[in-house]
mmCIF file of N, CA and C in Angstrom:
data_model
loop_
_atom_site.group_PDB
_atom_site.id
_atom_site.type_symbol
_atom_site.label_atom_id
_atom_site.label_comp_id
_atom_site.label_asym_id
_atom_site.label_seq_id
_atom_site.Cartn_x
_atom_site.Cartn_y
_atom_site.Cartn_z
ATOM 1 N N MET A 67 -14.321 146.088 13.151
ATOM 2 C CA MET A 67 -15.297 146.469 12.146
ATOM 3 C C MET A 67 -16.449 145.475 12.134
ATOM 4 N N ALA A 68 -17.517 145.897 11.549
ATOM 5 C CA ALA A 68 -18.702 145.042 11.469
ATOM 6 C C ALA A 68 -18.518 143.955 10.417
ATOM 7 N N ARG A 69 -19.160 142.846 10.654
ATOM 8 C CA ARG A 69 -19.204 141.757 9.669
ATOM 9 C C ARG A 69 -20.637 141.666 9.177
ATOM 10 N N PHE A 70 -20.800 141.659 7.855
ATOM 11 C CA PHE A 70 -22.126 141.617 7.270
ATOM 12 C C PHE A 70 -22.274 140.424 6.333
ATOM 13 N N ILE A 71 -23.464 139.853 6.357
ATOM 14 C CA ILE A 71 -23.869 138.864 5.362
ATOM 15 C C ILE A 71 -25.095 139.450 4.677
ATOM 16 N N VAL A 72 -25.067 139.449 3.350
ATOM 17 C CA VAL A 72 -26.118 140.085 2.554
ATOM 18 C C VAL A 72 -26.858 139.030 1.752
ATOM 19 N N ILE A 73 -28.186 139.138 1.762
ATOM 20 C CA ILE A 73 -29.028 138.246 0.970
ATOM 21 C C ILE A 73 -29.735 139.075 -0.091
ATOM 22 N N ASP A 74 -29.610 138.630 -1.325
ATOM 23 C CA ASP A 74 -30.247 139.298 -2.457
ATOM 24 C C ASP A 74 -31.725 138.911 -2.474
ATOM 25 N N ARG A 75 -32.595 139.899 -2.429
ATOM 26 C CA ARG A 75 -34.036 139.604 -2.398
ATOM 27 C C ARG A 75 -34.546 139.051 -3.724
ATOM 28 N N GLY A 76 -33.943 139.436 -4.825
ATOM 29 C CA GLY A 76 -34.409 138.969 -6.130
ATOM 30 C C GLY A 76 -34.205 137.483 -6.338
ATOM 31 N N THR A 77 -33.100 136.957 -5.811
ATOM 32 C CA THR A 77 -32.774 135.544 -5.996
ATOM 33 C C THR A 77 -32.905 134.735 -4.714
ATOM 34 N N ASP A 78 -32.993 135.423 -3.572
ATOM 35 C CA ASP A 78 -33.002 134.809 -2.241
ATOM 36 C C ASP A 78 -31.725 134.015 -1.981
ATOM 37 N N ARG A 79 -30.636 134.435 -2.625
ATOM 38 C CA ARG A 79 -29.334 133.804 -2.435
ATOM 39 C C ARG A 79 -28.441 134.708 -1.599
ATOM 40 N N VAL A 80 -27.477 134.111 -0.929
ATOM 41 C CA VAL A 80 -26.499 134.890 -0.190
ATOM 42 C C VAL A 80 -25.629 135.612 -1.214
ATOM 43 N N TYR A 81 -25.585 136.931 -1.124
ATOM 44 C CA TYR A 81 -24.787 137.733 -2.049
ATOM 45 C C TYR A 81 -23.341 137.817 -1.581
ATOM 46 N N GLY A 82 -23.119 137.765 -0.288
ATOM 47 C CA GLY A 82 -21.748 137.787 0.192
ATOM 48 C C GLY A 82 -21.637 137.827 1.700
ATOM 49 N N ASP A 83 -20.423 137.546 2.150
ATOM 50 C CA ASP A 83 -20.046 137.573 3.562
ATOM 51 C C ASP A 83 -18.755 138.377 3.620
ATOM 52 N N THR A 84 -18.751 139.482 4.319
ATOM 53 C CA THR A 84 -17.559 140.333 4.336
ATOM 54 C C THR A 84 -16.342 139.607 4.905
ATOM 55 N N ALA A 85 -16.548 138.579 5.705
ATOM 56 C CA ALA A 85 -15.412 137.830 6.263
ATOM 57 C C ALA A 85 -14.630 137.100 5.175
ATOM 58 N N ARG A 86 -15.219 136.883 4.026
ATOM 59 C CA ARG A 86 -14.528 136.208 2.925
ATOM 60 C C ARG A 86 -13.436 137.078 2.307
ATOM 61 N N PHE A 87 -13.387 138.355 2.684
ATOM 62 C CA PHE A 87 -12.451 139.293 2.068
ATOM 63 C C PHE A 87 -11.312 139.709 2.990
ATOM 64 N N GLY A 88 -11.180 139.042 4.122
ATOM 65 C CA GLY A 88 -10.114 139.385 5.059
ATOM 66 C C GLY A 88 -10.203 140.838 5.478
ATOM 67 N N SER A 89 -9.066 141.512 5.555
ATOM 68 C CA SER A 89 -9.071 142.908 6.002
ATOM 69 C C SER A 89 -9.771 143.827 5.000
ATOM 70 N N ALA A 90 -9.846 143.441 3.735
ATOM 71 C CA ALA A 90 -10.576 144.241 2.739
ATOM 72 C C ALA A 90 -12.079 144.238 3.030
ATOM 73 N N GLY A 91 -12.539 143.273 3.819
ATOM 74 C CA GLY A 91 -13.940 143.181 4.186
ATOM 75 C C GLY A 91 -14.312 144.021 5.392
ATOM 76 N N ASP A 92 -13.364 144.790 5.913
ATOM 77 C CA ASP A 92 -13.640 145.661 7.052
ATOM 78 C C ASP A 92 -14.363 146.908 6.559
ATOM 79 N N VAL A 93 -15.670 146.823 6.502
ATOM 80 C CA VAL A 93 -16.497 147.933 6.033
ATOM 81 C C VAL A 93 -17.309 148.473 7.202
ATOM 82 N N VAL A 94 -17.834 149.679 7.044
ATOM 83 C CA VAL A 94 -18.529 150.304 8.166
ATOM 84 C C VAL A 94 -20.041 150.339 8.024
ATOM 85 N N SER A 95 -20.556 150.046 6.835
ATOM 86 C CA SER A 95 -22.005 150.133 6.671
ATOM 87 C C SER A 95 -22.520 149.002 5.783
ATOM 88 N N PRO A 96 -23.809 148.709 5.890
ATOM 89 C CA PRO A 96 -24.400 147.706 5.013
ATOM 90 C C PRO A 96 -24.216 148.038 3.526
ATOM 91 N N ALA A 97 -24.370 149.304 3.162
ATOM 92 C CA ALA A 97 -24.188 149.696 1.754
ATOM 93 C C ALA A 97 -22.752 149.463 1.306
ATOM 94 N N ASP A 98 -21.785 149.743 2.178
ATOM 95 C CA ASP A 98 -20.382 149.481 1.845
ATOM 96 C C ASP A 98 -20.151 147.988 1.585
ATOM 97 N N ALA A 99 -20.824 147.147 2.354
ATOM 98 C CA ALA A 99 -20.683 145.702 2.165
ATOM 99 C C ALA A 99 -21.173 145.302 0.773
ATOM 100 N N VAL A 100 -22.327 145.797 0.369
ATOM 101 C CA VAL A 100 -22.849 145.441 -0.949
ATOM 102 C C VAL A 100 -21.941 145.991 -2.050
ATOM 103 N N CYS A 101 -21.415 147.188 -1.866
ATOM 104 C CA CYS A 101 -20.476 147.755 -2.849
ATOM 105 C C CYS A 101 -19.229 146.877 -2.972
ATOM 106 N N LEU A 102 -18.736 146.348 -1.862
ATOM 107 C CA LEU A 102 -17.592 145.444 -1.878
ATOM 108 C C LEU A 102 -17.912 144.208 -2.716
ATOM 109 N N PHE A 103 -19.072 143.627 -2.489
ATOM 110 C CA PHE A 103 -19.462 142.431 -3.244
ATOM 111 C C PHE A 103 -19.635 142.761 -4.723
ATOM 112 N N ASP A 104 -20.227 143.922 -5.022
ATOM 113 C CA ASP A 104 -20.393 144.352 -6.418
ATOM 114 C C ASP A 104 -19.039 144.440 -7.118
ATOM 115 N N ARG A 105 -18.072 145.085 -6.475
ATOM 116 C CA ARG A 105 -16.737 145.213 -7.074
ATOM 117 C C ARG A 105 -16.130 143.842 -7.338
ATOM 118 N N HIS A 106 -16.321 142.929 -6.412
ATOM 119 C CA HIS A 106 -15.748 141.593 -6.539
ATOM 120 C C HIS A 106 -16.309 140.844 -7.758
ATOM 121 N N VAL A 107 -17.579 141.036 -8.054
ATOM 122 C CA VAL A 107 -18.175 140.341 -9.207
ATOM 123 C C VAL A 107 -18.118 141.170 -10.484
ATOM 124 N N GLY A 108 -17.489 142.353 -10.409
ATOM 125 C CA GLY A 108 -17.326 143.182 -11.592
ATOM 126 C C GLY A 108 -18.540 144.004 -11.972
ATOM 127 N N ARG A 109 -19.420 144.213 -11.036
ATOM 128 C CA ARG A 109 -20.630 144.991 -11.295
ATOM 129 C C ARG A 109 -20.321 146.481 -11.211
ATOM 130 N N ALA A 110 -20.984 147.262 -12.047
ATOM 131 C CA ALA A 110 -20.797 148.713 -12.046
ATOM 132 C C ALA A 110 -21.241 149.307 -10.712
ATOM 133 N N THR A 111 -20.623 150.420 -10.360
ATOM 134 C CA THR A 111 -20.963 151.118 -9.121
ATOM 135 C C THR A 111 -22.425 151.543 -9.134
ATOM 136 N N ARG A 112 -23.090 151.361 -8.027
ATOM 137 C CA ARG A 112 -24.481 151.791 -7.892
ATOM 138 C C ARG A 112 -24.671 152.398 -6.522
ATOM 139 N N GLY A 113 -25.732 153.149 -6.377
ATOM 140 C CA GLY A 113 -26.038 153.774 -5.104
ATOM 141 C C GLY A 113 -27.084 152.964 -4.355
ATOM 142 N N PHE A 114 -27.198 153.230 -3.063
ATOM 143 C CA PHE A 114 -28.157 152.511 -2.233
ATOM 144 C C PHE A 114 -28.897 153.461 -1.317
ATOM 145 N N GLY A 115 -30.117 153.110 -1.029
ATOM 146 C CA GLY A 115 -30.908 153.820 -0.054
ATOM 147 C C GLY A 115 -31.437 152.820 0.947
ATOM 148 N N TYR A 116 -31.747 153.306 2.121
ATOM 149 C CA TYR A 116 -32.284 152.449 3.179
ATOM 150 C C TYR A 116 -33.799 152.553 3.160
ATOM 151 N N VAL A 117 -34.463 151.415 3.220
ATOM 152 C CA VAL A 117 -35.924 151.373 3.236
ATOM 153 C C VAL A 117 -36.374 150.505 4.411
ATOM 154 N N LYS A 118 -37.671 150.518 4.664
ATOM 155 C CA LYS A 118 -38.213 149.697 5.757
ATOM 156 C C LYS A 118 -38.046 148.214 5.424
ATOM 157 N N PRO A 119 -37.880 147.376 6.437
ATOM 158 C CA PRO A 119 -37.664 145.945 6.204
ATOM 159 C C PRO A 119 -38.748 145.269 5.361
ATOM 160 N N ASN A 120 -39.971 145.732 5.447
ATOM 161 C CA ASN A 120 -41.054 145.102 4.688
ATOM 162 C C ASN A 120 -41.302 145.759 3.334
ATOM 163 N N SER A 121 -40.416 146.632 2.904
ATOM 164 C CA SER A 121 -40.580 147.344 1.640
ATOM 165 C C SER A 121 -40.423 146.409 0.445
ATOM 166 N N ASP A 122 -41.338 146.511 -0.494
ATOM 167 C CA ASP A 122 -41.240 145.737 -1.732
ATOM 168 C C ASP A 122 -40.127 146.254 -2.631
ATOM 169 N N ALA A 123 -39.648 147.459 -2.370
ATOM 170 C CA ALA A 123 -38.601 148.057 -3.191
ATOM 171 C C ALA A 123 -37.207 147.550 -2.822
ATOM 172 N N ALA A 124 -37.049 146.943 -1.659
ATOM 173 C CA ALA A 124 -35.726 146.512 -1.201
ATOM 174 C C ALA A 124 -35.124 145.472 -2.138
ATOM 175 N N SER A 125 -33.831 145.609 -2.373
ATOM 176 C CA SER A 125 -33.132 144.644 -3.218
ATOM 177 C C SER A 125 -32.212 143.727 -2.403
ATOM 178 N N HIS A 126 -31.859 144.158 -1.187
ATOM 179 C CA HIS A 126 -30.963 143.367 -0.344
ATOM 180 C C HIS A 126 -31.377 143.458 1.122
ATOM 181 N N ASP A 127 -31.231 142.342 1.819
ATOM 182 C CA ASP A 127 -31.385 142.297 3.273
ATOM 183 C C ASP A 127 -29.995 142.084 3.857
ATOM 184 N N VAL A 128 -29.653 142.882 4.860
ATOM 185 C CA VAL A 128 -28.307 142.837 5.427
ATOM 186 C C VAL A 128 -28.382 142.441 6.901
ATOM 187 N N TYR A 129 -27.545 141.490 7.266
ATOM 188 C CA TYR A 129 -27.459 140.988 8.632
ATOM 189 C C TYR A 129 -26.060 141.240 9.163
ATOM 190 N N GLU A 130 -25.979 141.621 10.431
ATOM 191 C CA GLU A 130 -24.688 141.815 11.070
ATOM 192 C C GLU A 130 -24.407 140.630 11.978
ATOM 193 N N ILE A 131 -23.180 140.161 11.928
ATOM 194 C CA ILE A 131 -22.741 139.055 12.766
ATOM 195 C C ILE A 131 -21.833 139.647 13.850
ATOM 196 N N PRO A 132 -22.110 139.391 15.120
ATOM 197 C CA PRO A 132 -21.306 139.973 16.198
ATOM 198 C C PRO A 132 -19.841 139.552 16.122
ATOM 199 N N GLN A 133 -18.972 140.422 16.580
ATOM 200 C CA GLN A 133 -17.534 140.127 16.580
ATOM 201 C C GLN A 133 -17.194 138.980 17.519
ATOM 202 N N SER A 134 -18.070 138.683 18.452
ATOM 203 C CA SER A 134 -17.805 137.591 19.395
ATOM 204 C C SER A 134 -17.923 136.217 18.730
ATOM 205 N N VAL A 135 -18.560 136.166 17.560
ATOM 206 C CA VAL A 135 -18.689 134.909 16.823
ATOM 207 C C VAL A 135 -17.368 134.665 16.090
ATOM 208 N N PRO A 136 -16.854 133.425 16.085
ATOM 209 C CA PRO A 136 -15.606 133.160 15.357
ATOM 210 C C PRO A 136 -15.645 133.759 13.954
ATOM 211 N N HIS A 137 -14.532 134.379 13.558
ATOM 212 C CA HIS A 137 -14.498 135.167 12.324
ATOM 213 C C HIS A 137 -14.151 134.342 11.085
ATOM 214 N N ARG A 138 -14.331 133.046 11.143
ATOM 215 C CA ARG A 138 -14.049 132.201 9.981
ATOM 216 C C ARG A 138 -15.080 132.490 8.895
ATOM 217 N N ALA A 139 -14.608 132.720 7.690
ATOM 218 C CA ALA A 139 -15.505 133.030 6.577
ATOM 219 C C ALA A 139 -16.355 131.820 6.225
ATOM 220 N N THR A 140 -17.601 132.077 5.846
ATOM 221 C CA THR A 140 -18.469 130.999 5.409
ATOM 222 C C THR A 140 -18.014 130.518 4.036
ATOM 223 N N ALA A 141 -18.164 129.236 3.801
ATOM 224 C CA ALA A 141 -17.705 128.643 2.542
ATOM 225 C C ALA A 141 -18.849 128.255 1.623
ATOM 226 N N SER A 142 -20.079 128.319 2.122
ATOM 227 C CA SER A 142 -21.209 127.885 1.309
ATOM 228 C C SER A 142 -22.459 128.682 1.654
ATOM 229 N N GLU A 143 -23.433 128.581 0.800
ATOM 230 C CA GLU A 143 -24.733 129.214 1.014
ATOM 231 C C GLU A 143 -25.354 128.714 2.318
ATOM 232 N N ALA A 144 -25.330 127.405 2.511
ATOM 233 C CA ALA A 144 -25.942 126.814 3.708
ATOM 234 C C ALA A 144 -25.244 127.283 4.981
ATOM 235 N N GLU A 145 -23.934 127.365 4.941
ATOM 236 C CA GLU A 145 -23.184 127.805 6.117
ATOM 237 C C GLU A 145 -23.487 129.273 6.444
ATOM 238 N N ALA A 146 -23.569 130.121 5.424
ATOM 239 C CA ALA A 146 -23.889 131.539 5.637
ATOM 240 C C ALA A 146 -25.296 131.691 6.212
ATOM 241 N N ARG A 147 -26.252 130.954 5.681
ATOM 242 C CA ARG A 147 -27.628 131.037 6.188
ATOM 243 C C ARG A 147 -27.711 130.554 7.638
ATOM 244 N N ALA A 148 -26.983 129.505 7.959
ATOM 245 C CA ALA A 148 -26.980 128.999 9.340
ATOM 246 C C ALA A 148 -26.389 130.042 10.288
ATOM 247 N N LEU A 149 -25.329 130.716 9.859
ATOM 248 C CA LEU A 149 -24.719 131.750 10.682
ATOM 249 C C LEU A 149 -25.679 132.905 10.913
ATOM 250 N N VAL A 150 -26.397 133.302 9.866
ATOM 251 C CA VAL A 150 -27.401 134.368 9.996
ATOM 252 C C VAL A 150 -28.492 133.942 10.968
ATOM 253 N N LYS A 151 -28.952 132.713 10.825
ATOM 254 C CA LYS A 151 -30.040 132.222 11.670
ATOM 255 C C LYS A 151 -29.616 132.140 13.140
ATOM 256 N N GLU A 152 -28.406 131.687 13.392
ATOM 257 C CA GLU A 152 -27.940 131.482 14.759
ATOM 258 C C GLU A 152 -27.456 132.761 15.440
ATOM 259 N N HIS A 153 -26.791 133.651 14.671
ATOM 260 C CA HIS A 153 -26.127 134.791 15.303
ATOM 261 C C HIS A 153 -26.454 136.147 14.686
ATOM 262 N N GLY A 154 -27.086 136.153 13.540
ATOM 263 C CA GLY A 154 -27.280 137.404 12.817
ATOM 264 C C GLY A 154 -28.355 138.305 13.397
ATOM 265 N N SER A 155 -28.122 139.597 13.231
ATOM 266 C CA SER A 155 -29.111 140.616 13.581
ATOM 267 C C SER A 155 -29.452 141.364 12.296
ATOM 268 N N TYR A 156 -30.725 141.468 12.000
ATOM 269 C CA TYR A 156 -31.154 142.194 10.809
ATOM 270 C C TYR A 156 -30.844 143.671 11.014
ATOM 271 N N VAL A 157 -30.086 144.274 10.083
ATOM 272 C CA VAL A 157 -29.709 145.670 10.266
ATOM 273 C C VAL A 157 -30.215 146.594 9.179
ATOM 274 N N ALA A 158 -30.512 146.078 7.987
ATOM 275 C CA ALA A 158 -30.937 147.010 6.935
ATOM 276 C C ALA A 158 -31.580 146.296 5.758
ATOM 277 N N ALA A 159 -32.518 147.031 5.165
ATOM 278 C CA ALA A 159 -33.060 146.681 3.857
ATOM 279 C C ALA A 159 -32.582 147.785 2.926
ATOM 280 N N LEU A 160 -31.961 147.406 1.830
ATOM 281 C CA LEU A 160 -31.405 148.380 0.903
ATOM 282 C C LEU A 160 -32.125 148.315 -0.438
ATOM 283 N N VAL A 161 -32.322 149.457 -1.031
ATOM 284 C CA VAL A 161 -32.815 149.542 -2.396
ATOM 285 C C VAL A 161 -31.654 150.066 -3.228
ATOM 286 N N SER A 162 -31.444 149.471 -4.395
ATOM 287 C CA SER A 162 -30.322 149.903 -5.219
ATOM 288 C C SER A 162 -30.792 150.863 -6.304
ATOM 289 N N TYR A 163 -29.898 151.772 -6.639
ATOM 290 C CA TYR A 163 -30.120 152.739 -7.709
ATOM 291 C C TYR A 163 -29.046 152.528 -8.756
ATOM 292 N N ASN A 164 -29.349 152.846 -9.985
ATOM 293 C CA ASN A 164 -28.380 152.709 -11.082
ATOM 294 C C ASN A 164 -27.943 151.268 -11.264
ATOM 295 N N SER A 165 -28.881 150.304 -11.155
ATOM 296 C CA SER A 165 -28.480 148.914 -11.269
ATOM 297 C C SER A 165 -28.641 148.371 -12.660
#
C-alpha cells in the first residue's frame, strides 16, 4: 500500500504519516490518509475534493513515500519533513468539505 505524509496548509504542520499507524495506515488514496488522521484526532468525518497544487482552496498537501524507503514511522515534525524532502513525491492537493 501507499505511504502518505500530509501537510496541513492552514498551519504548515505535518498532519500525519500513515506509517505511524502500522497496518491500519494501509490506505489507498490521499483522501483516505487524511480521513485516517481525522479519526485519530477525533475530528468529525468530512469529504475531500482534489484541486490543482497551486489552488488557494487547498487545505492539505499530500506526499507519497516510495515503498523502497525504510518503513520506519517518523517520530517528529522535522523527521517527517526531511523524509518528504528526500524521498517524497507530491501527489495531491485536497480541499476539505464539512470541516
